[in-house]
Amino acid sequence: MDCFVASLLAMTPVSRLGESVMRRAVLTILAVLAFCSAAIAENFPSHPVTIIVPFAAGGPSDAMARILAERMKQTLGEAVLIENVTGAGGSIGVGRAVRSPPDGYTISFGHLGTHVANGAVYKLGYDLVADLEPVVLLPSNPMIVVSKNTIPATSLKELLEWLKARPTPPTAGTAGAGSGSHIAGLYFENVTGIKLQYVPYRGTAPAMNDLVAGQIDIILDQTSNSIAQVRAGTIRAYAVTDDKRVASAPDIPTTDEAGLSGFHMTLWSGLWVPRDTPKEIVAKLNAATVEALNDQAVRKQLENLGLQMPPKDRLSPEALGAWQKAEIAKWWPMIKAANVKVD
Ligand code: MLT
């Protein structure tokens, strides 16, 4: 008997019965519903699952999501599709996920920008904590200071001097207000006192095209997005914003080594599902992602991009929830103080 029909039958004509029978009827309904969600979770997934990436294809978020999806499908036994829904610093894609049915088939890929910063930048129409269930923390990405090749600077110190000497604010490519590259830009302005002119794109992949073409001056980018262009010599790298060098790019100094002490930022990512998604389904998605992160071939791919694995003791849904709240408390004051204007 279909779960839904069972609960309907159990509910009719409750109102006409005595109190004790009413209590038994309610308990019956609850039991049926619990049985239903366990049965639903048991069969999950029974068709392809979609991860909504709120930035352009080919960018750092897209690259990480596709590597994980390829491995998650083995565990879930169903295809894991990627849908790029871009715009407004990623808040449009996240909104699409928030409004999706809480059945586990729509997953929101996001990061410090989309699931923390955007709450301090936009009137979102949804609550980043209350309207989403955390699933799992994903690898983090040290940020990197990169510029177009035509800037006559060979060190971070020289780059800062060149930027300061501009008659008008130098241009910095971002993935939109509130995105990781924008928040890194705000933080960079704070520590250097250099005012930047932000040029928003639908992701740092299209921004990178314009940096290579010399249309914009710099990007405070995710290392995984810049590393191939740096290796190809089409852009210039000055420092990574971490207290240790990136294993796959040992020639690039840290900001501490390059003279911008304490300018540290790694962009962590995560997966979420709509509020009220059954806990059993959240657990299945968490397990499939953790299995992918523990897969040696997947780890190699991710680490080659400069990504850092999340600590093993922070892979539970609860750990992501707690981390997200802590990051909101940490970053919102700086972002709100920047008084970011969005149309
Ligand atoms: C992207 O995938 O384009 C990035 O995550 C954008 C960003 O937040 O900077």
mmCIF file of C-alpha atoms and ligand atoms in Angstrom:
data_model
loop_
_atom_site.group_PDB
_atom_site.id
_atom_site.type_symbol
_atom_site.label_atom_id
_atom_site.label_comp_id
_atom_site.label_asym_id
_atom_site.label_seq_id
_atom_site.Cartn_x
_atom_site.Cartn_y
_atom_site.Cartn_z
ATOM 1 C CA MET A 1 0.000 0.000 0.000
ATOM 2 C CA ASP A 2 1.371 3.400 -0.986
ATOM 3 C CA CYS A 3 2.685 5.322 2.085
ATOM 4 C CA PHE A 4 0.731 8.418 1.258
ATOM 5 C CA VAL A 5 -2.570 6.537 0.955
ATOM 6 C CA ALA A 6 -1.862 4.741 4.257
ATOM 7 C CA SER A 7 -1.444 7.997 6.156
ATOM 8 C CA LEU A 8 -4.617 9.405 4.523
ATOM 9 C CA LEU A 9 -6.604 6.355 5.623
ATOM 10 C CA ALA A 10 -5.140 6.555 9.109
ATOM 11 C CA MET A 11 -6.277 10.193 9.397
ATOM 12 C CA THR A 12 -9.948 9.996 8.387
ATOM 13 C CA PRO A 13 -12.444 10.275 10.597
ATOM 14 C CA VAL A 14 -10.161 11.102 13.622
ATOM 15 C CA SER A 15 -12.257 14.016 14.802
ATOM 16 C CA ARG A 16 -15.244 11.850 15.711
ATOM 17 C CA LEU A 17 -13.307 9.484 18.114
ATOM 18 C CA GLY A 18 -12.642 9.731 21.947
ATOM 19 C CA GLU A 19 -9.355 11.148 23.390
ATOM 20 C CA SER A 20 -7.491 7.840 24.003
ATOM 21 C CA VAL A 21 -8.382 6.583 20.562
ATOM 22 C CA MET A 22 -7.307 9.992 19.197
ATOM 23 C CA ARG A 23 -3.884 9.589 20.828
ATOM 24 C CA ARG A 24 -3.544 6.068 19.385
ATOM 25 C CA ALA A 25 -4.609 7.413 15.974
ATOM 26 C CA VAL A 26 -1.972 10.181 16.090
ATOM 27 C CA LEU A 27 0.699 7.689 17.135
ATOM 28 C CA THR A 28 -0.375 5.474 14.259
ATOM 29 C CA ILE A 29 -0.044 8.368 11.822
ATOM 30 C CA LEU A 30 3.413 9.203 13.171
ATOM 31 C CA ALA A 31 4.452 5.572 12.867
ATOM 32 C CA VAL A 32 3.189 5.428 9.285
ATOM 33 C CA LEU A 33 5.042 8.628 8.400
ATOM 34 C CA ALA A 34 8.261 7.367 9.999
ATOM 35 C CA PHE A 35 7.833 4.116 8.067
ATOM 36 C CA CYS A 36 7.266 6.150 4.892
ATOM 37 C CA SER A 37 10.387 8.285 5.179
ATOM 38 C CA ALA A 38 12.506 5.220 6.012
ATOM 39 C CA ALA A 39 11.030 3.448 2.974
ATOM 40 C CA ILE A 40 11.651 6.493 0.787
ATOM 41 C CA ALA A 41 15.227 6.802 2.077
ATOM 42 C CA GLU A 42 15.664 3.067 1.530
ATOM 43 C CA ASN A 43 14.934 3.477 -2.165
ATOM 44 C CA PHE A 44 16.889 6.753 -2.522
ATOM 45 C CA PRO A 45 17.981 7.495 -5.141
ATOM 46 C CA SER A 46 15.685 5.910 -7.670
ATOM 47 C CA HIS A 47 16.528 8.435 -10.416
ATOM 48 C CA PRO A 48 19.369 10.899 -11.196
ATOM 49 C CA VAL A 49 20.386 13.470 -8.585
ATOM 50 C CA THR A 50 21.277 17.061 -9.553
ATOM 51 C CA ILE A 51 23.941 19.282 -8.000
ATOM 52 C CA ILE A 52 23.225 22.973 -8.651
ATOM 53 C CA VAL A 53 26.525 24.838 -9.108
ATOM 54 C CA PRO A 54 25.760 28.571 -8.781
ATOM 55 C CA PHE A 55 28.682 29.655 -10.998
ATOM 56 C CA ALA A 56 29.747 29.286 -14.609
ATOM 57 C CA ALA A 57 30.947 25.976 -16.035
ATOM 58 C CA GLY A 58 34.701 25.514 -16.130
ATOM 59 C CA GLY A 59 35.290 27.478 -12.906
ATOM 60 C CA PRO A 60 36.650 26.213 -9.565
ATOM 61 C CA SER A 61 33.267 25.313 -8.048
ATOM 62 C CA ASP A 62 32.179 23.549 -11.235
ATOM 63 C CA ALA A 63 35.468 21.624 -11.484
ATOM 64 C CA MET A 64 35.256 20.335 -7.904
ATOM 65 C CA ALA A 65 31.555 19.421 -8.223
ATOM 66 C CA ARG A 66 32.150 17.452 -11.437
ATOM 67 C CA ILE A 67 35.076 15.480 -9.970
ATOM 68 C CA LEU A 68 32.980 14.521 -6.922
ATOM 69 C CA ALA A 69 29.816 13.794 -8.945
ATOM 70 C CA GLU A 70 31.695 11.313 -11.137
ATOM 71 C CA ARG A 71 32.635 9.271 -8.074
ATOM 72 C CA MET A 72 29.400 9.767 -6.091
ATOM 73 C CA LYS A 73 27.343 8.109 -8.823
ATOM 74 C CA GLN A 74 29.204 4.845 -8.141
ATOM 75 C CA THR A 75 28.037 4.862 -4.526
ATOM 76 C CA LEU A 76 24.524 6.163 -5.174
ATOM 77 C CA GLY A 77 23.930 3.919 -8.187
ATOM 78 C CA GLU A 78 22.330 6.804 -10.101
ATOM 79 C CA ALA A 79 23.785 9.569 -12.275
ATOM 80 C CA VAL A 80 24.779 12.776 -10.468
ATOM 81 C CA LEU A 81 24.158 15.653 -12.858
ATOM 82 C CA ILE A 82 25.620 19.161 -12.695
ATOM 83 C CA GLU A 83 23.384 22.141 -13.460
ATOM 84 C CA ASN A 84 25.014 25.587 -13.601
ATOM 85 C CA VAL A 85 22.504 28.213 -12.417
ATOM 86 C CA THR A 86 24.445 31.470 -12.281
ATOM 87 C CA GLY A 87 24.089 35.109 -11.283
ATOM 88 C CA ALA A 88 24.091 37.511 -8.310
ATOM 89 C CA GLY A 89 27.211 36.101 -6.668
ATOM 90 C CA GLY A 90 25.713 32.590 -6.706
ATOM 91 C CA SER A 91 22.567 33.560 -4.807
ATOM 92 C CA ILE A 92 20.273 32.699 -7.739
ATOM 93 C CA GLY A 93 21.517 29.105 -7.946
ATOM 94 C CA VAL A 94 21.225 28.649 -4.188
ATOM 95 C CA GLY A 95 17.693 30.076 -4.293
ATOM 96 C CA ARG A 96 16.756 27.492 -6.913
ATOM 97 C CA ALA A 97 17.949 24.711 -4.599
ATOM 98 C CA VAL A 98 16.164 26.194 -1.559
ATOM 99 C CA ARG A 99 12.850 26.150 -3.478
ATOM 100 C CA SER A 100 13.329 22.544 -4.661
ATOM 101 C CA PRO A 101 11.399 19.595 -3.103
ATOM 102 C CA PRO A 102 13.095 18.290 0.119
ATOM 103 C CA ASP A 103 13.643 14.837 -1.403
ATOM 104 C CA GLY A 104 17.434 14.759 -1.834
ATOM 105 C CA TYR A 105 17.342 14.991 -5.628
ATOM 106 C CA THR A 106 18.477 18.637 -5.692
ATOM 107 C CA ILE A 107 21.751 19.488 -3.960
ATOM 108 C CA SER A 108 23.141 22.988 -3.472
ATOM 109 C CA PHE A 109 26.903 23.333 -4.066
ATOM 110 C CA GLY A 110 28.292 26.396 -2.349
ATOM 111 C CA HIS A 111 31.016 27.995 -0.331
ATOM 112 C CA LEU A 112 32.020 30.829 2.013
ATOM 113 C CA GLY A 113 30.647 33.286 -0.543
ATOM 114 C CA THR A 114 27.269 31.758 -1.376
ATOM 115 C CA HIS A 115 26.393 30.245 2.009
ATOM 116 C CA VAL A 116 27.895 32.903 4.289
ATOM 117 C CA ALA A 117 28.793 36.220 2.590
ATOM 118 C CA ASN A 118 25.676 36.520 0.429
ATOM 119 C CA GLY A 119 23.548 36.717 3.572
ATOM 120 C CA ALA A 120 25.331 39.988 4.420
ATOM 121 C CA VAL A 121 25.210 41.370 0.865
ATOM 122 C CA TYR A 122 21.760 40.560 -0.563
ATOM 123 C CA LYS A 123 18.136 40.516 0.573
ATOM 124 C CA LEU A 124 18.075 36.832 -0.340
ATOM 125 C CA GLY A 125 14.416 35.890 0.205
ATOM 126 C CA TYR A 126 15.684 32.760 1.947
ATOM 127 C CA ASP A 127 17.660 32.025 5.134
ATOM 128 C CA LEU A 128 21.067 30.404 4.568
ATOM 129 C CA VAL A 129 20.854 28.487 7.841
ATOM 130 C CA ALA A 130 17.124 27.863 8.406
ATOM 131 C CA ASP A 131 16.155 26.979 4.813
ATOM 132 C CA LEU A 132 18.987 24.552 4.065
ATOM 133 C CA GLU A 133 20.206 21.287 5.607
ATOM 134 C CA PRO A 134 24.012 20.950 5.719
ATOM 135 C CA VAL A 135 25.223 17.711 4.093
ATOM 136 C CA VAL A 136 29.052 17.768 4.111
ATOM 137 C CA LEU A 137 32.073 20.074 4.197
ATOM 138 C CA LEU A 138 34.171 19.877 1.012
ATOM 139 C CA PRO A 139 37.822 20.726 0.265
ATOM 140 C CA SER A 140 39.050 24.272 0.699
ATOM 141 C CA ASN A 141 40.935 26.415 -1.747
ATOM 142 C CA PRO A 142 43.705 28.825 -0.756
ATOM 143 C CA MET A 143 43.126 32.110 -2.569
ATOM 144 C CA ILE A 144 45.840 33.435 -4.899
ATOM 145 C CA VAL A 145 46.774 36.918 -6.049
ATOM 146 C CA VAL A 146 47.102 36.865 -9.853
ATOM 147 C CA SER A 147 47.436 39.584 -12.504
ATOM 148 C CA LYS A 148 47.470 40.074 -16.240
ATOM 149 C CA ASN A 149 50.916 39.471 -17.743
ATOM 150 C CA THR A 150 51.516 43.035 -18.870
ATOM 151 C CA ILE A 151 51.843 44.461 -15.336
ATOM 152 C CA PRO A 152 55.564 45.284 -14.785
ATOM 153 C CA ALA A 153 55.782 43.530 -11.391
ATOM 154 C CA THR A 154 57.671 40.366 -10.422
ATOM 155 C CA SER A 155 56.831 40.344 -6.697
ATOM 156 C CA LEU A 156 53.780 41.057 -4.548
ATOM 157 C CA LYS A 157 55.567 44.151 -3.204
ATOM 158 C CA GLU A 158 56.011 45.517 -6.766
ATOM 159 C CA LEU A 159 52.418 44.616 -7.634
ATOM 160 C CA LEU A 160 51.089 46.575 -4.618
ATOM 161 C CA GLU A 161 53.209 49.585 -5.647
ATOM 162 C CA TRP A 162 51.881 49.373 -9.223
ATOM 163 C CA LEU A 163 48.277 49.086 -8.003
ATOM 164 C CA LYS A 164 48.724 52.030 -5.615
ATOM 165 C CA ALA A 165 50.195 54.169 -8.400
ATOM 166 C CA ARG A 166 47.116 53.801 -10.674
ATOM 167 C CA PRO A 167 45.349 57.122 -11.308
ATOM 168 C CA THR A 168 42.006 55.275 -11.144
ATOM 169 C CA PRO A 169 41.160 52.156 -9.070
ATOM 170 C CA PRO A 170 42.651 49.041 -10.695
ATOM 171 C CA THR A 171 40.105 46.492 -11.959
ATOM 172 C CA ALA A 172 39.551 43.198 -10.161
ATOM 173 C CA GLY A 173 37.501 40.413 -11.746
ATOM 174 C CA THR A 174 34.971 38.665 -9.501
ATOM 175 C CA ALA A 175 32.157 36.129 -9.727
ATOM 176 C CA GLY A 176 29.731 38.808 -8.570
ATOM 177 C CA ALA A 177 29.067 40.638 -5.301
ATOM 178 C CA GLY A 178 29.313 38.247 -2.348
ATOM 179 C CA SER A 179 31.281 35.621 -4.268
ATOM 180 C CA GLY A 180 34.555 34.217 -2.950
ATOM 181 C CA SER A 181 36.666 36.349 -5.280
ATOM 182 C CA HIS A 182 34.723 39.449 -4.210
ATOM 183 C CA ILE A 183 35.031 38.749 -0.461
ATOM 184 C CA ALA A 184 38.763 38.142 -0.963
ATOM 185 C CA GLY A 185 38.881 41.504 -2.774
ATOM 186 C CA LEU A 186 37.171 43.286 0.133
ATOM 187 C CA TYR A 187 39.609 41.653 2.553
ATOM 188 C CA PHE A 188 42.563 42.648 0.253
ATOM 189 C CA GLU A 189 41.344 46.260 0.236
ATOM 190 C CA ASN A 190 41.156 46.166 4.023
ATOM 191 C CA VAL A 191 44.708 44.960 4.530
ATOM 192 C CA THR A 192 46.371 46.979 1.722
ATOM 193 C CA GLY A 193 44.283 50.158 1.690
ATOM 194 C CA ILE A 194 44.135 49.850 -2.122
ATOM 195 C CA LYS A 195 40.695 50.641 -3.563
ATOM 196 C CA LEU A 196 39.605 48.185 -6.285
ATOM 197 C CA GLN A 197 37.094 48.562 -9.141
ATOM 198 C CA TYR A 198 35.209 45.252 -9.240
ATOM 199 C CA VAL A 199 34.218 43.753 -12.596
ATOM 200 C CA PRO A 200 31.550 41.068 -12.001
ATOM 201 C CA TYR A 201 31.233 37.908 -14.107
ATOM 202 C CA ARG A 202 29.024 34.804 -13.734
ATOM 203 C CA GLY A 203 32.046 32.933 -12.403
ATOM 204 C CA THR A 204 35.822 33.180 -12.251
ATOM 205 C CA ALA A 205 36.129 31.052 -15.401
ATOM 206 C CA PRO A 206 34.884 33.919 -17.641
ATOM 207 C CA ALA A 207 36.814 36.406 -15.468
ATOM 208 C CA MET A 208 39.970 34.385 -16.136
ATOM 209 C CA ASN A 209 39.438 34.679 -19.900
ATOM 210 C CA ASP A 210 39.502 38.467 -19.572
ATOM 211 C CA LEU A 211 42.555 38.398 -17.283
ATOM 212 C CA VAL A 212 44.473 36.310 -19.840
ATOM 213 C CA ALA A 213 43.340 38.792 -22.507
ATOM 214 C CA GLY A 214 44.564 41.702 -20.346
ATOM 215 C CA GLN A 215 41.057 43.226 -20.070
ATOM 216 C CA ILE A 216 41.210 43.352 -16.281
ATOM 217 C CA ASP A 217 44.203 43.884 -13.952
ATOM 218 C CA ILE A 218 43.902 41.278 -11.185
ATOM 219 C CA ILE A 219 41.779 38.519 -9.624
ATOM 220 C CA LEU A 220 41.805 37.382 -6.002
ATOM 221 C CA ASP A 221 41.105 33.912 -7.251
ATOM 222 C CA GLN A 222 40.815 30.356 -6.003
ATOM 223 C CA THR A 223 44.140 28.590 -6.597
ATOM 224 C CA SER A 224 42.412 25.709 -8.392
ATOM 225 C CA ASN A 225 41.083 28.142 -11.023
ATOM 226 C CA SER A 226 44.376 29.932 -11.671
ATOM 227 C CA ILE A 227 46.931 27.149 -11.369
ATOM 228 C CA ALA A 228 46.709 25.929 -14.988
ATOM 229 C CA GLN A 229 47.058 29.466 -16.396
ATOM 230 C CA VAL A 230 49.971 30.217 -14.052
ATOM 231 C CA ARG A 231 51.727 27.027 -15.198
ATOM 232 C CA ALA A 232 51.001 28.008 -18.832
ATOM 233 C CA GLY A 233 52.548 31.442 -18.212
ATOM 234 C CA THR A 234 49.446 33.281 -19.466
ATOM 235 C CA ILE A 235 48.977 35.134 -16.151
ATOM 236 C CA ARG A 236 51.270 36.043 -13.251
ATOM 237 C CA ALA A 237 50.965 34.741 -9.681
ATOM 238 C CA TYR A 238 52.339 36.633 -6.641
ATOM 239 C CA ALA A 239 51.233 34.810 -3.491
ATOM 240 C CA VAL A 240 48.798 32.329 -1.974
ATOM 241 C CA THR A 241 46.743 33.533 1.009
ATOM 242 C CA ASP A 242 47.669 30.667 3.333
ATOM 243 C CA ASP A 243 50.307 30.163 6.029
ATOM 244 C CA LYS A 244 51.885 27.358 3.993
ATOM 245 C CA ARG A 245 52.695 26.962 0.303
ATOM 246 C CA VAL A 246 50.375 24.945 -1.944
ATOM 247 C CA ALA A 247 51.871 21.482 -2.455
ATOM 248 C CA SER A 248 51.110 21.485 -6.185
ATOM 249 C CA ALA A 249 52.580 25.004 -6.687
ATOM 250 C CA PRO A 250 55.643 25.085 -4.392
ATOM 251 C CA ASP A 251 57.221 27.992 -6.316
ATOM 252 C CA ILE A 252 54.491 30.465 -5.317
ATOM 253 C CA PRO A 253 55.252 32.189 -1.968
ATOM 254 C CA THR A 254 52.743 32.689 0.819
ATOM 255 C CA THR A 255 51.460 36.188 1.588
ATOM 256 C CA ASP A 256 53.558 36.077 4.785
ATOM 257 C CA GLU A 257 56.703 35.333 2.760
ATOM 258 C CA ALA A 258 55.761 37.942 0.143
ATOM 259 C CA GLY A 259 55.369 40.748 2.686
ATOM 260 C CA LEU A 260 51.605 40.827 3.347
ATOM 261 C CA SER A 261 51.713 39.126 6.730
ATOM 262 C CA GLY A 262 48.503 37.697 8.088
ATOM 263 C CA PHE A 263 46.510 38.055 4.868
ATOM 264 C CA HIS A 264 45.131 34.524 5.088
ATOM 265 C CA MET A 265 41.965 33.209 3.431
ATOM 266 C CA THR A 266 41.002 29.727 2.241
ATOM 267 C CA LEU A 267 37.673 29.342 0.517
ATOM 268 C CA TRP A 268 35.901 26.282 1.894
ATOM 269 C CA SER A 269 33.011 24.661 0.011
ATOM 270 C CA GLY A 270 30.131 22.417 0.988
ATOM 271 C CA LEU A 271 26.927 20.675 -0.020
ATOM 272 C CA TRP A 272 23.440 21.447 1.297
ATOM 273 C CA VAL A 273 19.898 20.237 0.570
ATOM 274 C CA PRO A 274 16.521 21.956 1.092
ATOM 275 C CA ARG A 275 15.182 22.159 4.660
ATOM 276 C CA ASP A 276 13.104 19.117 5.786
ATOM 277 C CA THR A 277 14.993 16.664 3.571
ATOM 278 C CA PRO A 278 14.778 13.360 5.551
ATOM 279 C CA LYS A 279 17.825 12.772 7.765
ATOM 280 C CA GLU A 280 18.306 9.304 6.260
ATOM 281 C CA ILE A 281 18.706 10.855 2.803
ATOM 282 C CA VAL A 282 21.107 13.512 4.108
ATOM 283 C CA ALA A 283 23.134 10.661 5.635
ATOM 284 C CA LYS A 284 23.212 8.782 2.315
ATOM 285 C CA LEU A 285 24.421 11.862 0.423
ATOM 286 C CA ASN A 286 26.989 12.567 3.119
ATOM 287 C CA ALA A 287 28.293 8.974 2.952
ATOM 288 C CA ALA A 288 28.546 9.058 -0.860
ATOM 289 C CA THR A 289 30.531 12.318 -0.753
ATOM 290 C CA VAL A 290 32.845 11.145 2.037
ATOM 291 C CA GLU A 291 33.498 7.964 0.053
ATOM 292 C CA ALA A 292 34.419 10.102 -2.949
ATOM 293 C CA LEU A 293 36.738 12.274 -0.823
ATOM 294 C CA ASN A 294 38.452 9.119 0.480
ATOM 295 C CA ASP A 295 38.974 7.744 -3.000
ATOM 296 C CA GLN A 296 42.705 7.976 -3.820
ATOM 297 C CA ALA A 297 42.183 8.887 -7.478
ATOM 298 C CA VAL A 298 39.702 11.630 -6.554
ATOM 299 C CA ARG A 299 42.033 13.014 -3.861
ATOM 300 C CA LYS A 300 44.885 13.138 -6.366
ATOM 301 C CA GLN A 301 42.766 15.086 -8.838
ATOM 302 C CA LEU A 302 41.650 17.560 -6.163
ATOM 303 C CA GLU A 303 45.093 17.995 -4.568
ATOM 304 C CA ASN A 304 46.642 18.524 -7.997
ATOM 305 C CA LEU A 305 44.346 21.527 -8.312
ATOM 306 C CA GLY A 306 45.736 22.863 -5.030
ATOM 307 C CA LEU A 307 42.685 21.882 -2.993
ATOM 308 C CA GLN A 308 43.054 20.935 0.672
ATOM 309 C CA MET A 309 41.013 18.041 2.111
ATOM 310 C CA PRO A 310 38.659 18.832 4.978
ATOM 311 C CA PRO A 311 39.693 17.410 8.374
ATOM 312 C CA LYS A 312 38.231 13.896 8.916
ATOM 313 C CA ASP A 313 36.537 14.961 12.166
ATOM 314 C CA ARG A 314 34.581 17.658 10.351
ATOM 315 C CA LEU A 315 32.810 15.554 7.721
ATOM 316 C CA SER A 316 29.435 15.190 9.454
ATOM 317 C CA PRO A 317 26.398 17.292 8.468
ATOM 318 C CA GLU A 318 26.397 18.781 11.975
ATOM 319 C CA ALA A 319 30.042 19.844 11.612
ATOM 320 C CA LEU A 320 29.239 21.809 8.445
ATOM 321 C CA GLY A 321 26.255 23.431 10.163
ATOM 322 C CA ALA A 322 28.386 24.535 13.115
ATOM 323 C CA TRP A 323 31.211 25.756 10.842
ATOM 324 C CA GLN A 324 28.822 27.773 8.657
ATOM 325 C CA LYS A 325 27.405 29.550 11.729
ATOM 326 C CA ALA A 326 30.915 30.301 13.029
ATOM 327 C CA GLU A 327 31.931 31.738 9.650
ATOM 328 C CA ILE A 328 28.818 33.910 9.535
ATOM 329 C CA ALA A 329 29.789 35.373 12.898
ATOM 330 C CA LYS A 330 33.380 35.931 11.666
ATOM 331 C CA TRP A 331 32.802 37.437 8.200
ATOM 332 C CA TRP A 332 29.531 39.370 8.371
ATOM 333 C CA PRO A 333 30.971 42.314 10.350
ATOM 334 C CA MET A 334 33.696 42.959 7.703
ATOM 335 C CA ILE A 335 31.291 42.495 4.797
ATOM 336 C CA LYS A 336 28.593 44.703 6.324
ATOM 337 C CA ALA A 337 31.223 47.363 7.112
ATOM 338 C CA ALA A 338 32.174 47.368 3.421
ATOM 339 C CA ASN A 339 28.606 48.470 2.682
ATOM 340 C CA VAL A 340 28.494 46.539 -0.612
ATOM 341 C CA LYS A 341 26.014 48.055 -3.075
ATOM 342 C CA VAL A 342 24.074 45.544 -5.217
ATOM 343 C CA ASP A 343 21.411 46.458 -7.801
HETATM 344 C C1 MLT B 1 33.431 30.023 -9.340
HETATM 345 O O1 MLT B 1 33.273 28.803 -9.394
HETATM 346 O O2 MLT B 1 33.356 30.761 -10.304
HETATM 347 C C2 MLT B 1 33.800 30.596 -8.001
HETATM 348 O O3 MLT B 1 33.468 29.801 -6.982
HETATM 349 C C3 MLT B 1 33.463 31.967 -7.924
HETATM 350 C C4 MLT B 1 33.821 32.720 -6.700
HETATM 351 O O4 MLT B 1 33.142 32.576 -5.713
HETATM 352 O O5 MLT B 1 34.779 33.482 -6.736
#
